[in-house]
């Protein structure tokens, strides 16, 4: 009898350990947000702009306000990867999925920016950039209720690859939100030869690129303002805050003035 009881007790304890380990495993893989940062490194992004873009992301991810937003979530951590994209076959996962939960983990993530060479300087395929980011989100070793692609670019020209709206719509059907940050580039000209208006870039992204719950686009007047604007963008994404066009435009104006 005692032997039977001991066997039943052992079975019960084994089952309990399995349940506990399963719960711990699930908890360990849950994050508040899966965030794929996808940066344009096509030909229009010269080396100076490229350096400002990388430094902007590195400084933003380690900013105390961003860390505070991360810590305020249910799990107190997010998972982030960093992608550089250009033409239809030019995408690179520069920094693989990394959990960021505090200043130390943010600094470790940011340290990779200084170590890695530039990935490409090719044509522009926003659609391929989106598709590649979606693939990274689907293979992420973490679980999150919110999944976001953060596209940054200095132009609207999807000059190679499939239609950008097709890539956007497919991502949305998979429950992924796409946000954008566009940067004015005086070397990108309209048909009349004048610099392409920032508002036109913003409108293009709103109509063709962004989508999903609370999707938004922000616009910076130049890459100098980019670093400050990306901080606000990350906080908005991480905290899942609503962003009206009026609020966004007010922020953009103030940030642009502050950067000058």
XYZ file of C-alpha atoms in Angstrom, residues 48-212:
165
model
C 26.421 61.185 -43.085
C 22.690 60.414 -43.036
C 23.445 56.748 -42.428
C 25.582 57.601 -39.385
C 22.923 59.946 -38.001
C 20.276 57.261 -38.468
C 22.258 54.589 -36.618
C 23.302 56.967 -33.854
C 19.683 58.084 -33.548
C 18.447 54.542 -32.968
C 21.290 53.717 -30.569
C 20.659 56.846 -28.495
C 16.881 56.387 -28.529
C 16.834 52.770 -27.361
C 19.008 53.719 -24.363
C 17.108 56.909 -23.523
C 15.820 56.881 -19.907
C 12.299 57.802 -21.055
C 12.250 54.843 -23.440
C 13.498 52.518 -20.682
C 10.778 53.874 -18.407
C 8.147 53.099 -21.066
C 9.501 49.547 -21.383
C 9.451 49.019 -17.611
C 5.877 50.264 -17.344
C 4.508 47.344 -19.374
C 2.852 44.273 -17.902
C 5.992 42.168 -18.338
C 8.442 45.058 -18.135
C 10.321 43.953 -21.242
C 10.110 44.045 -25.028
C 11.940 42.155 -27.776
C 13.616 44.150 -30.543
C 15.472 43.356 -33.756
C 17.162 45.764 -36.171
C 16.975 45.395 -39.956
C 18.663 47.336 -42.741
C 16.860 47.210 -46.065
C 17.336 48.550 -49.555
C 16.516 46.727 -52.830
C 14.289 43.714 -53.411
C 17.012 41.239 -52.405
C 18.909 43.567 -50.077
C 17.786 43.035 -46.495
C 19.958 42.252 -43.518
C 19.109 41.290 -39.943
C 21.804 43.392 -38.321
C 20.773 42.670 -34.718
C 18.723 39.559 -33.971
C 15.871 39.425 -31.478
C 17.004 40.779 -28.133
C 15.052 41.269 -24.920
C 15.343 44.782 -23.504
C 14.157 45.239 -19.940
C 16.518 47.789 -18.412
C 19.325 50.224 -19.151
C 21.991 47.508 -19.227
C 20.208 45.342 -21.808
C 19.456 48.466 -23.879
C 23.145 49.415 -23.886
C 24.123 45.897 -24.982
C 21.685 46.151 -27.881
C 22.947 49.611 -28.858
C 26.584 48.517 -28.749
C 26.068 46.449 -31.910
C 25.475 49.580 -33.996
C 29.090 50.703 -33.622
C 30.469 47.271 -34.514
C 28.600 46.410 -37.727
C 29.450 47.764 -41.210
C 26.791 49.210 -43.488
C 24.716 46.471 -45.103
C 23.782 47.920 -48.521
C 23.532 50.949 -50.774
C 21.039 49.755 -53.371
C 17.637 50.569 -54.891
C 14.574 51.141 -52.717
C 12.004 48.420 -52.096
C 9.772 49.311 -49.173
C 7.658 46.246 -49.905
C 10.646 43.900 -49.623
C 11.647 45.616 -46.391
C 8.172 44.989 -44.969
C 8.146 41.366 -46.148
C 11.533 40.706 -44.569
C 10.455 42.311 -41.287
C 7.284 40.198 -41.237
C 9.396 37.048 -41.678
C 11.562 38.060 -38.700
C 8.506 38.645 -36.522
C 7.082 35.252 -37.452
C 10.328 33.486 -36.449
C 10.812 35.434 -33.223
C 11.486 33.168 -30.196
C 9.190 35.328 -28.047
C 5.456 35.860 -27.737
C 3.646 39.191 -27.598
C 0.111 40.439 -28.095
C 1.459 43.425 -30.011
C 3.740 43.088 -33.014
C 5.054 46.211 -34.760
C 7.281 47.028 -37.725
C 8.950 50.435 -37.479
C 9.911 51.599 -40.987
C 12.260 54.581 -41.375
C 13.023 56.058 -44.800
C 13.974 59.250 -46.619
C 11.846 58.681 -49.704
C 8.680 57.171 -51.127
C 10.042 55.445 -54.203
C 9.232 51.746 -54.116
C 11.147 51.357 -57.397
C 11.648 47.603 -57.336
C 9.724 44.600 -55.999
C 6.001 44.081 -55.551
C 3.508 46.818 -54.735
C 4.053 48.211 -51.248
C 0.312 48.153 -50.531
C 0.289 44.378 -51.102
C 3.047 43.878 -48.546
C 1.320 46.220 -46.101
C -2.067 44.520 -46.434
C -0.545 41.068 -45.978
C 1.232 42.188 -42.801
C -1.994 43.658 -41.412
C -3.886 40.402 -41.992
C -1.250 38.701 -39.831
C -1.967 41.077 -36.963
C 1.121 43.219 -37.465
C 1.074 47.009 -37.218
C 3.341 49.077 -39.465
C 4.429 52.557 -38.332
C 6.625 54.942 -40.274
C 9.098 57.743 -39.790
C 10.036 59.711 -42.889
C 12.961 62.090 -43.204
C 13.087 65.000 -45.625
C 15.907 64.735 -48.161
C 16.662 67.829 -50.239
C 18.325 65.647 -52.883
C 15.013 63.881 -53.597
C 13.297 66.116 -56.150
C 9.735 66.448 -57.387
C 8.857 66.488 -61.091
C 9.355 70.281 -61.196
C 12.871 69.932 -59.757
C 12.041 71.257 -56.275
C 12.762 69.340 -53.051
C 10.060 66.774 -52.350
C 7.754 68.237 -49.650
C 7.885 66.505 -46.292
C 4.086 66.489 -46.113
C 3.959 64.595 -49.413
C 6.231 61.901 -47.982
C 4.074 61.706 -44.878
C 0.929 61.437 -46.993
C 2.445 58.686 -49.126
C 3.326 56.644 -46.062
C -0.090 57.199 -44.519
C -1.839 56.077 -47.714
C 0.442 53.237 -48.794
C 2.797 52.012 -46.064
C 1.439 52.202 -42.530
C -1.473 50.135 -41.246
C -2.890 48.173 -38.350
